[in-house]
Short mmCIF file of C-alpha atoms and ligand atoms in Angstrom, two decimals:
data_model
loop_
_atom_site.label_atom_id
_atom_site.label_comp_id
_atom_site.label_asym_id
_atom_site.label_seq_id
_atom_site.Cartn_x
_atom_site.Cartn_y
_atom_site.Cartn_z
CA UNK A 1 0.00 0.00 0.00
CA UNK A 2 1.64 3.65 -0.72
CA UNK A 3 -0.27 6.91 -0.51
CA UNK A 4 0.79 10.39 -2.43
CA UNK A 5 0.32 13.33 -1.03
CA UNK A 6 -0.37 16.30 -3.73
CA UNK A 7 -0.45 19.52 -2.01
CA UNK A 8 -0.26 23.19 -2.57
CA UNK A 9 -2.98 23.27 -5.10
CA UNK A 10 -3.97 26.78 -5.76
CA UNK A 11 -7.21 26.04 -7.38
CA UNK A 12 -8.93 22.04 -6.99
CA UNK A 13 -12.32 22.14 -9.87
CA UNK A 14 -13.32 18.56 -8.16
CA UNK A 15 -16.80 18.36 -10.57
CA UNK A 16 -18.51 16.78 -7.61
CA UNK A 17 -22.12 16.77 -7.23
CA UNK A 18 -21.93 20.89 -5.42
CA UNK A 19 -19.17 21.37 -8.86
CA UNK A 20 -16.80 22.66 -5.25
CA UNK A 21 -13.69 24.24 -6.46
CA UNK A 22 -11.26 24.50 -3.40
CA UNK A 23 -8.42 26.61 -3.01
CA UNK A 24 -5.19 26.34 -1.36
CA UNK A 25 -6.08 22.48 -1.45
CA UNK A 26 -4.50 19.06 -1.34
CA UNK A 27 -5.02 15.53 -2.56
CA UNK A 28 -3.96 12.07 -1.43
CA UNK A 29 -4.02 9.18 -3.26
CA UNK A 30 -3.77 5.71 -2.28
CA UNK A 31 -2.37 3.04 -4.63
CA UNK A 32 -5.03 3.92 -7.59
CA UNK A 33 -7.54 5.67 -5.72
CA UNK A 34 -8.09 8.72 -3.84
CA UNK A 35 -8.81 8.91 -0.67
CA UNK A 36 -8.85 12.16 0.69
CA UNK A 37 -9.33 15.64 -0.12
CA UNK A 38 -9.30 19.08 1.85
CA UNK A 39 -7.59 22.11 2.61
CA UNK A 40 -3.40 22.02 2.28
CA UNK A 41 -2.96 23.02 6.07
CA UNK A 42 -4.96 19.95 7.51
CA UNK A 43 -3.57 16.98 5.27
CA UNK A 44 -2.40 13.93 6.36
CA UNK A 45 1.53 12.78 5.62
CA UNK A 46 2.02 10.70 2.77
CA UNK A 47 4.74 8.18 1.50
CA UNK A 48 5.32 10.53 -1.12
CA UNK A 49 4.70 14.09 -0.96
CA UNK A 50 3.72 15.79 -4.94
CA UNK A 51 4.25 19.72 -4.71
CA UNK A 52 2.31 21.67 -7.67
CA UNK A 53 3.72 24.56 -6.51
CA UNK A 54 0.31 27.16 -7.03
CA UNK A 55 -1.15 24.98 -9.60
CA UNK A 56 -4.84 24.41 -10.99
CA UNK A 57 -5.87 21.05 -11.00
CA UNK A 58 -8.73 18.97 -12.46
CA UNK A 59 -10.10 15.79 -12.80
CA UNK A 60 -8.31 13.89 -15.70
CA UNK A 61 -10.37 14.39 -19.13
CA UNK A 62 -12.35 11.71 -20.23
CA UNK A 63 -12.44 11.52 -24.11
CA UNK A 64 -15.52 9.46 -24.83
CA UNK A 65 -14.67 9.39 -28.73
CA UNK A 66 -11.96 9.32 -30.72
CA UNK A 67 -11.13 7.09 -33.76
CA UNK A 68 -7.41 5.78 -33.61
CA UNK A 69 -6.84 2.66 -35.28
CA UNK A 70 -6.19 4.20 -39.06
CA UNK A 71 -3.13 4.71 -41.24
CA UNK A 72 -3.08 6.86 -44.53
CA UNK A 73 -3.21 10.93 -44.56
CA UNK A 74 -5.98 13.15 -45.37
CA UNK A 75 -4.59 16.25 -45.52
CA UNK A 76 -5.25 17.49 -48.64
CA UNK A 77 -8.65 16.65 -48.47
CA UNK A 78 -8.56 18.81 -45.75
CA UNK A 79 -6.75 21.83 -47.43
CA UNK A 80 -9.53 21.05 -50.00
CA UNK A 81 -11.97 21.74 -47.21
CA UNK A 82 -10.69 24.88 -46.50
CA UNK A 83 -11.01 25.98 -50.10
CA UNK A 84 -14.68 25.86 -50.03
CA UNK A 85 -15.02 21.43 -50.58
CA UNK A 86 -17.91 20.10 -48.70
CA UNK A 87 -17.16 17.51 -46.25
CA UNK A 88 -18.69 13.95 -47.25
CA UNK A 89 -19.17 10.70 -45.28
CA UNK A 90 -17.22 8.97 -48.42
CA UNK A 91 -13.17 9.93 -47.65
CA UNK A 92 -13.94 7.02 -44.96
CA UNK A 93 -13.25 4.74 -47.83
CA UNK A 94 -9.71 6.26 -48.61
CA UNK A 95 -8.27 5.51 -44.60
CA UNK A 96 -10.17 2.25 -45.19
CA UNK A 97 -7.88 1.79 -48.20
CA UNK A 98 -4.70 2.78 -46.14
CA UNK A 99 -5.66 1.08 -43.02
CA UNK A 100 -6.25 -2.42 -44.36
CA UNK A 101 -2.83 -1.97 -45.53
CA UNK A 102 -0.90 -1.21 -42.77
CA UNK A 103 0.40 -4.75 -40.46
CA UNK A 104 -0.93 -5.19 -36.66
CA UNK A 105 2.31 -3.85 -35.57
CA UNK A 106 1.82 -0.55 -37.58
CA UNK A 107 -1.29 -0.09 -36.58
CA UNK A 108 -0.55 -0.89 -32.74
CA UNK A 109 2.11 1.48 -33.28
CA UNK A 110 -0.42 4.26 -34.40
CA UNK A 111 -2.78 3.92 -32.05
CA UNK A 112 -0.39 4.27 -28.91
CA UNK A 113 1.40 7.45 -30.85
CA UNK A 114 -2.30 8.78 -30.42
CA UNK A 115 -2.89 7.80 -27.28
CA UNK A 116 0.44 9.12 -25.80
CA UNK A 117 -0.54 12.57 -27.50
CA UNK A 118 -3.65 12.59 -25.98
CA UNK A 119 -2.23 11.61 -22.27
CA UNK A 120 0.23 14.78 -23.17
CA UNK A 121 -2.66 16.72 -23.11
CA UNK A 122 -4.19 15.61 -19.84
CA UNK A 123 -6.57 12.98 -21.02
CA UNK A 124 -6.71 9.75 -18.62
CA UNK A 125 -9.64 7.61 -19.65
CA UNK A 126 -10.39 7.36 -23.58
CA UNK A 127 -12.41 5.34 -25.70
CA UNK A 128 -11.22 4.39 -29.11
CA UNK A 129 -13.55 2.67 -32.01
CA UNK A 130 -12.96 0.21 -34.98
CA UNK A 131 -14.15 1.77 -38.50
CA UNK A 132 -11.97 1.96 -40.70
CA UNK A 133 -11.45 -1.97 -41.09
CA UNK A 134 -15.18 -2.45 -43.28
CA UNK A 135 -14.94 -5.93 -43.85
CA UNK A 136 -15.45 -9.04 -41.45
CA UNK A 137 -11.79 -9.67 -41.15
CA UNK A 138 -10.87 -6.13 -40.72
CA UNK A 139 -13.16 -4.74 -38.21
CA UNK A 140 -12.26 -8.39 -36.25
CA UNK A 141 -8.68 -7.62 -36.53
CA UNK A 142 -8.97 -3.81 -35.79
CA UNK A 143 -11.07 -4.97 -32.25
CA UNK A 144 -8.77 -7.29 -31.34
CA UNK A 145 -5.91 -5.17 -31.04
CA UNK A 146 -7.87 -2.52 -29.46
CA UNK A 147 -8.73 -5.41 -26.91
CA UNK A 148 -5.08 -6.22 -26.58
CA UNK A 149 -4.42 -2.33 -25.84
CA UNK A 150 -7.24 -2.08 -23.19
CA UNK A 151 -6.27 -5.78 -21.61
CA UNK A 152 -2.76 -4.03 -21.31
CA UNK A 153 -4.35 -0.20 -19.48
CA UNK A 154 -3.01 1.23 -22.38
CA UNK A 155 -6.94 2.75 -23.20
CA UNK A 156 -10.16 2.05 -21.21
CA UNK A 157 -13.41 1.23 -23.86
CA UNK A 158 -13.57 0.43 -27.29
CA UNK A 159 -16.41 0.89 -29.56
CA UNK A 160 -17.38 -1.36 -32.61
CA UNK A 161 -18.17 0.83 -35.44
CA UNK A 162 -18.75 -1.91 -38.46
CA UNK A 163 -21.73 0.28 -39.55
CA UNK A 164 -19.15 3.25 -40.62
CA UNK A 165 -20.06 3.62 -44.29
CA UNK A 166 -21.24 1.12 -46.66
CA UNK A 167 -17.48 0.21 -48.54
CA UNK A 168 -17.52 1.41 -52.37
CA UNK A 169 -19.25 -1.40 -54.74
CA UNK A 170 -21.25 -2.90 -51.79
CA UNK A 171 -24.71 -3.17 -51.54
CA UNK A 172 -26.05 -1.21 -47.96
CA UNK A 173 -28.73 -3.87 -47.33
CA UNK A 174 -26.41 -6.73 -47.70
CA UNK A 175 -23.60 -4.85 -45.85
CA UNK A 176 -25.85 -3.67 -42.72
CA UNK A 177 -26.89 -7.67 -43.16
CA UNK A 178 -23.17 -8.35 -42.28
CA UNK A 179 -22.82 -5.64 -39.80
CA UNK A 180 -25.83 -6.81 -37.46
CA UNK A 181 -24.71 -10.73 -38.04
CA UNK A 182 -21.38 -12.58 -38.71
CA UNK A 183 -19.03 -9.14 -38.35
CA UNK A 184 -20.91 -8.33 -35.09
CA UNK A 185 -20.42 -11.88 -33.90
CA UNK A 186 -16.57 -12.03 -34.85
CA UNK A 187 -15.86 -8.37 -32.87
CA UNK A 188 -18.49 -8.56 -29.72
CA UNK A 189 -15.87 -10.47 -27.37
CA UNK A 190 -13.54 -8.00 -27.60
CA UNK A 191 -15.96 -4.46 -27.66
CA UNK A 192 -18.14 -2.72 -25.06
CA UNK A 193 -20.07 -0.40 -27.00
CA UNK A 194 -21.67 -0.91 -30.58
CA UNK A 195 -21.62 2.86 -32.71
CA UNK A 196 -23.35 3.63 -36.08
CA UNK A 197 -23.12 6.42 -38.13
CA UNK A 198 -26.65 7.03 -39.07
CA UNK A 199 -26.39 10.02 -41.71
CA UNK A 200 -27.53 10.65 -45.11
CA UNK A 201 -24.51 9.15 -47.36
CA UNK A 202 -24.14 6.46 -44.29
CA UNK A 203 -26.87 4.27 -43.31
CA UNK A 204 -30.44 5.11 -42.66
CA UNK A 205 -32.48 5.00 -39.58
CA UNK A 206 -33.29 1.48 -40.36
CA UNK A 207 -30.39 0.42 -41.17
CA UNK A 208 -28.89 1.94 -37.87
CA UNK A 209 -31.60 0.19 -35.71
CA UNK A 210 -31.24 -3.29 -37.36
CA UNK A 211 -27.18 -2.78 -36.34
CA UNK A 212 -28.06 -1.62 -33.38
CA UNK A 213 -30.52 -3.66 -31.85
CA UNK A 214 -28.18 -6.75 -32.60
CA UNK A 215 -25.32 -5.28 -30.92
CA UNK A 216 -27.52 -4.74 -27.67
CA UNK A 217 -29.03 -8.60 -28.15
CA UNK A 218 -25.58 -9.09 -27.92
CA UNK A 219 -24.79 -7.19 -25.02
CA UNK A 220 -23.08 -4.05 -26.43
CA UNK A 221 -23.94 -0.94 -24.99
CA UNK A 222 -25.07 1.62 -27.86
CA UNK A 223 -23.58 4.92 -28.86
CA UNK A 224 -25.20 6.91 -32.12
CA UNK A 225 -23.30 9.53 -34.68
CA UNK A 226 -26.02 11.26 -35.58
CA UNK A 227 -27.19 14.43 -36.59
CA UNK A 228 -23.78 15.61 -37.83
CA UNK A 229 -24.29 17.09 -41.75
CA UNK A 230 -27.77 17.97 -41.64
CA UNK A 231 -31.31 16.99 -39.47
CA UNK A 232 -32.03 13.03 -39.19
CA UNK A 233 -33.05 10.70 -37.79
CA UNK A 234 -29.87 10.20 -35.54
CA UNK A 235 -30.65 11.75 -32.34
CA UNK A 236 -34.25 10.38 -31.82
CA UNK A 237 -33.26 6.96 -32.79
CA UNK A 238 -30.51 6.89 -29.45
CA UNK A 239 -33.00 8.03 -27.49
CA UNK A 240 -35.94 5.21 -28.68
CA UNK A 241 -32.84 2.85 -28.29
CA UNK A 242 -31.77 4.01 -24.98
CA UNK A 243 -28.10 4.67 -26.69
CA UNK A 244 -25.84 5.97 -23.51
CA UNK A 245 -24.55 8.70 -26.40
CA UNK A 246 -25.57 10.39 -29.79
CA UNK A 247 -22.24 12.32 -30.96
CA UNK A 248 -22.05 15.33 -33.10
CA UNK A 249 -25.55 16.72 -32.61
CA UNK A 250 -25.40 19.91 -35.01
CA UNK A 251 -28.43 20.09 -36.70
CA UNK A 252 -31.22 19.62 -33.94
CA UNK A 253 -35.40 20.56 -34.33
CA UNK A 254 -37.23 20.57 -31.48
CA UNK A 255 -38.77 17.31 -31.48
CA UNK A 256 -34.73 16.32 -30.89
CA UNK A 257 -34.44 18.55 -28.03
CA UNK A 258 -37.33 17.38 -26.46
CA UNK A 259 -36.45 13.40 -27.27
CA UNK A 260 -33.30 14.24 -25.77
CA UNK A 261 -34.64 15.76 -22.58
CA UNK A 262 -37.18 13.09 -21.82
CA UNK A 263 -34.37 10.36 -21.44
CA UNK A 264 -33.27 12.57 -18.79
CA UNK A 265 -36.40 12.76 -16.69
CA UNK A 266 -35.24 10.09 -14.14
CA UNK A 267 -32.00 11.57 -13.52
CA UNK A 268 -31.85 13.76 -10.35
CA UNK A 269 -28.39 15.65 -11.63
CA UNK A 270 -27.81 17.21 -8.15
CA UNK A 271 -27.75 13.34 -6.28
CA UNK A 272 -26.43 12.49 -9.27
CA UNK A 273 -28.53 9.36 -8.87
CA UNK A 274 -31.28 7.20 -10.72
CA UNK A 275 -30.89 6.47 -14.21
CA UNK A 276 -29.12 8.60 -16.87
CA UNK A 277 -29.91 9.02 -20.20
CA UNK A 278 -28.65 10.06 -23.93
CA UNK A 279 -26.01 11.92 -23.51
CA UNK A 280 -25.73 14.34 -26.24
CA UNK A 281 -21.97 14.65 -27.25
CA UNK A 282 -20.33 17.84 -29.07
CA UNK A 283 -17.05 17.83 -30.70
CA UNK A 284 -16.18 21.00 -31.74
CA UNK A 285 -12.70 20.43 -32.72
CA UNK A 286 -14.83 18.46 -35.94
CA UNK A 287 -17.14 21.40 -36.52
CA UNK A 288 -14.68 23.92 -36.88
CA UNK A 289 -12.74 21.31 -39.09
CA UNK A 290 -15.43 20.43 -41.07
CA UNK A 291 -16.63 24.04 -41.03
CA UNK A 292 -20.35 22.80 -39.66
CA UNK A 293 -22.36 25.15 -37.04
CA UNK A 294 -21.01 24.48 -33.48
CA UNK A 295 -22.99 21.71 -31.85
CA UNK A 296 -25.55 23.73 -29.44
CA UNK A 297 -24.09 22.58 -26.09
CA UNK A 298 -25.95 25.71 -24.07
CA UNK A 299 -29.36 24.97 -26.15
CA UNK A 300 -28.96 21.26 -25.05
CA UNK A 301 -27.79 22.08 -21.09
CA UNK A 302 -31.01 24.51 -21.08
CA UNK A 303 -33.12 21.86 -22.17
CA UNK A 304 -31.77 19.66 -19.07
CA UNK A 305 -29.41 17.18 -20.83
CA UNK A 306 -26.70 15.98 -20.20
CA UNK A 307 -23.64 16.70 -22.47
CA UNK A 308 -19.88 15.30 -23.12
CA UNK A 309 -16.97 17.32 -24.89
CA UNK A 310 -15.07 14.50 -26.85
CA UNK A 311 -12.20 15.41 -29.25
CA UNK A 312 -13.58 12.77 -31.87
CA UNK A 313 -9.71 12.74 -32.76
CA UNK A 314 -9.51 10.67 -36.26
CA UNK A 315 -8.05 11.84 -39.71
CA UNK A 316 -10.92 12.81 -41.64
CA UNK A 317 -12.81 15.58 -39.39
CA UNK A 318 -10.71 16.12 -36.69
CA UNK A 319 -6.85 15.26 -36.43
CA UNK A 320 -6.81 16.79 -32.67
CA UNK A 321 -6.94 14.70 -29.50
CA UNK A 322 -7.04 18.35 -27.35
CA UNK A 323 -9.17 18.30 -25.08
CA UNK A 324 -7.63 21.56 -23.59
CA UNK A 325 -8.66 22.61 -27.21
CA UNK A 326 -12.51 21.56 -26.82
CA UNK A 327 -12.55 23.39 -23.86
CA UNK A 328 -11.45 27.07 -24.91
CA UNK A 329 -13.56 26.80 -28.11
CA UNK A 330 -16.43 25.89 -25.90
CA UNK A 331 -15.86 28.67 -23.85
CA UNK A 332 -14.97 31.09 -26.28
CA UNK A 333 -17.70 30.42 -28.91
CA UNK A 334 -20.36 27.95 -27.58
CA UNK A 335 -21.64 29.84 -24.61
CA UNK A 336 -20.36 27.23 -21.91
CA UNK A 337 -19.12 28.81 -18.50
CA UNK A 338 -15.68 27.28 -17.84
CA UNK A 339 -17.61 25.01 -14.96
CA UNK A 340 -20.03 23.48 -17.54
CA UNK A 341 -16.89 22.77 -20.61
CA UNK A 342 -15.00 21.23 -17.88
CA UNK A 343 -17.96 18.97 -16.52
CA UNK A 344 -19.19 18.35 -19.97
CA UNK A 345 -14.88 17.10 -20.77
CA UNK A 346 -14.89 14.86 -17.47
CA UNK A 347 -18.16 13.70 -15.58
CA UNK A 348 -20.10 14.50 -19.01
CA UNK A 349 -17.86 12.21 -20.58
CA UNK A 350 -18.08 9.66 -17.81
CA UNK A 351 -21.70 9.68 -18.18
CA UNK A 352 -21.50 8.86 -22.26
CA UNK A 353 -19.09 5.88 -21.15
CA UNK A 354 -21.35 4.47 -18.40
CA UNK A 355 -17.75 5.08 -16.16
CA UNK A 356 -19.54 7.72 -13.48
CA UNK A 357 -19.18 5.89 -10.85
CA UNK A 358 -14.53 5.37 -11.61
CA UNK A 359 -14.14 8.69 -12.81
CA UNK A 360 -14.90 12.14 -14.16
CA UNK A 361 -14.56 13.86 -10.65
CA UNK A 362 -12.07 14.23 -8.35
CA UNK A 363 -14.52 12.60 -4.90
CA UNK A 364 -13.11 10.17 -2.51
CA UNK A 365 -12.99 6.56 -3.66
CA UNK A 366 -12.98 7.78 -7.54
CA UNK A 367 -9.90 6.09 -9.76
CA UNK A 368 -7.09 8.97 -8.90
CA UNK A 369 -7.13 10.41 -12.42
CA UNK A 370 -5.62 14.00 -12.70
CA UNK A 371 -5.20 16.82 -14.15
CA UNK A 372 -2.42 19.70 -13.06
CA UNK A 373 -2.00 22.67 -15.34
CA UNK A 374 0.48 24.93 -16.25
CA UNK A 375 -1.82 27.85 -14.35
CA UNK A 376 -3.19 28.54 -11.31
CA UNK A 377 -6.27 28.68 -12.53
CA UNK A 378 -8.35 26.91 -14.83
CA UNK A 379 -9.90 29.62 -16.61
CA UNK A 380 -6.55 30.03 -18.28
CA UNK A 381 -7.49 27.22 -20.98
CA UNK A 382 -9.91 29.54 -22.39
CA UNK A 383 -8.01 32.63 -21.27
CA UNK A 384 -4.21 31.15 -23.25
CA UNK A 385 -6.29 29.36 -26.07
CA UNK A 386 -3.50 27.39 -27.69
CA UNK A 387 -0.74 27.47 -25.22
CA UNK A 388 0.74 23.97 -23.88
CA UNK A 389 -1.12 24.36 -20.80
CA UNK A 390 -1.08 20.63 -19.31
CA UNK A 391 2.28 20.25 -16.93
CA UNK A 392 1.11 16.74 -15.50
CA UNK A 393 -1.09 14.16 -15.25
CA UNK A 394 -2.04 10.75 -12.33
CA UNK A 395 -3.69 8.40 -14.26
CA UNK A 396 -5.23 6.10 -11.68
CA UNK A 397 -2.46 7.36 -9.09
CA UNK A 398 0.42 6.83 -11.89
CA UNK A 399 2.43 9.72 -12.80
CA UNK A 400 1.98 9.27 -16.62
CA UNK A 401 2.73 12.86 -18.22
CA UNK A 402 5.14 15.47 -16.89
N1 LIG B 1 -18.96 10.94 -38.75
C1 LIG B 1 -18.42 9.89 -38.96
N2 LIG B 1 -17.19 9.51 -38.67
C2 LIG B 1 -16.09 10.36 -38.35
C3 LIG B 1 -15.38 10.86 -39.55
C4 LIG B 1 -14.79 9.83 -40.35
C5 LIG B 1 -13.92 10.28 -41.48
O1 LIG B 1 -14.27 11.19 -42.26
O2 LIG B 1 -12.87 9.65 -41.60
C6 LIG B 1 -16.55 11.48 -37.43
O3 LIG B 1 -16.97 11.16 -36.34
O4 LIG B 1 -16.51 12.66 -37.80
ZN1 LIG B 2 -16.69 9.92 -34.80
#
């Protein structure tokens, strides 16, 4: 058993149930837990003794989607973008091309690149999806090296996206056939979620739901991209499906909103108790890249829902795993406070993953995941948009950045 003592906090954002932010604080963990937090002045001795010397810290972020297995470049589809090129669902097929031929070793290589730059950058718990594989022995081989990764701690939930895009020359019907049967049955051992991207250009609604409602039959918890390019039927298809997330959320009518808010209605969000709903998750890193409206994160919190900030880091829409990133453009230009962007980056993001109860909040008992800045406040991430503000990071008591 060893404990840590980290002390001389200048500014503790815990994102407990009364959001406390503490000042002149301290934190101890013990092994991968913590176990006690208060004011500097009263805390117990440790083993080991951590000073921040004045800084901010924060829970660890929790990125709740990213897309990491993929080789290839798509940059100048990107420079294309910024000419005036529309985005489309179909430059999926060109990383499918370069991903399918790039070895397990590459691609293990790739994906822990990404995952170290994300750590860099203060994120602790990730989840990381298959999609770029689009065949039955691609999507099994992409999940079972994300397996291997999350058997080793290396990331914490992966996501079986099979239902990506329809691959060039395929027929959808017979491909969402595959998707919801033999693919499903070759990945579902080594996945905990099941994601489609339900989109014009993608699959339809009931393509999504036949997908979907096989993944759940076989015990896959469901996550939704909906919503992203234009209205659909995305968002109200989570919520019918109880879906623990529907990501991108751009283009919202009421009836959205509303189906949105109704999954929420037994959820006390003080107690932080009962059961919680959709979450609706905005990446604006991928709206700014893809040059869509900002996802309406202070419509959404108005309405009573529950939202994540994920960095939805992959190499068509958004080749960023900042959170630090999310969090000043939410600030700056989606009409968060800093409390709500950082919630929405760790306990919202919790909530998406089904992971409340580990992490998202610095609380006693919680996995010790951390977050100490380069600041001594947290404001400062919206404040010094850009600037390498992360100095170190505990994931589950480990010292694994700075
Ligand atoms: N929307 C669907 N999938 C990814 C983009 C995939 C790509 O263009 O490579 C996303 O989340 O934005
Ligand atoms: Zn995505």
């Amino acid at each position: 058993m060893s404990t840590t003592l980290i002390t001389n906090i200048s500014e503790l954002t815990t994102v407990d149930p009364e959001n406390r932010v503490l000042h002149n604080a301290a934190v101890v963990i013990e092994n991968s837990k913590i176990v006690w937090i208060g004011a500097a002045t009263e805390a117990p001795s440790a083993d080991e003794t951590v000073d921040v010397e004045g800084r901010a810290v924060l829970p660890g972020w929790v990125d709740s989607h990213t897309h990491l297995v993929f080789a290839g470049d798509r940059s100048a589809e990107f420079e294309a973008r910024m000419a005036g090129e529309a985005y489309a669902a179909g430059g999926i097929s060109v990383t499918m091309e370069a991903t399918r031929g790039a070895s397990d070793d590459q691609l293990k290589a790739l994906v822990r690149q990404r995952v170290a730059e994300a750590v860099r950058g203060g994120t602790t718990y990730l989840e990381t999806k298959t999609g770029y594989g689009l065949s039955q022995v691609e999507e099994a081989r992409h999940a079972r090296l994300l397996a291997e990764l999350r058997e080793a701690g290396e990331i914490d939930a992966v996501t079986y996206l099979g239902a990506h895009l329809v691959p060039p020359g395929e027929d959808a019907q017979t491909y969402t056939e595959l998707a919801a049967g033999p693919m499903l049955q070759d990945v579902k051992d080594n996945v905990q979620w099941a994601d489609v991207f339900c989109e014009e250009g993608a699959f339809t609604a009931d393509q999504s739901r036949q997908v979907l409602t096989a993944a759940a039959e076989a015990g896959l918890g469901l996550r939704v991209h909906g919503n992203q390019l234009g209205t659909g039927p995305g968002v109200k298809l989570a919520a019918e499906l109880g879906a623990a997330s529907v990501d991108h959320v751009n283009y919202l009518d009421d009836e959205d909103v509303d189906a949105l808010a109704e999954t929420w209605k037994s959820w006390d969000p003080s107690e932080r108790t009962w059961t919680p709903g959709t979450v609706a998750t905005c990446l604006p890193a991928c709206d700014l890249s893809t040059r869509q409206p900002l996802a309406p994160g202070r419509r959404l919190i108005d309405a009573g829902i529950e939202i994540a900030l994920a960095s939805n880091c992959n190499p068509g829409t958004s080749y960023t795993s900042s959170m630090n990133f999310c969090i000043g453009t939410a600030v700056l230009q989606m009409g968060l406070s800093l409390a709500e962007a950082i919630r929405a980056a760790t306990y919202g993001g919790a909530l998406a993953l089904r992971a409340q109860e580990e992490v998202g909040s610095i609380e006693v008992g919680k996995r010790a995941d951390l977050h100490v800045l380069d600041a001594p406040a947290a404001i400062h991430l919206a404040y010094r948009p850009g600037m390498p503000l992360t100095h170190s990071a505990f994931r589950a008591g480990e010292r694994v950045q700075g």
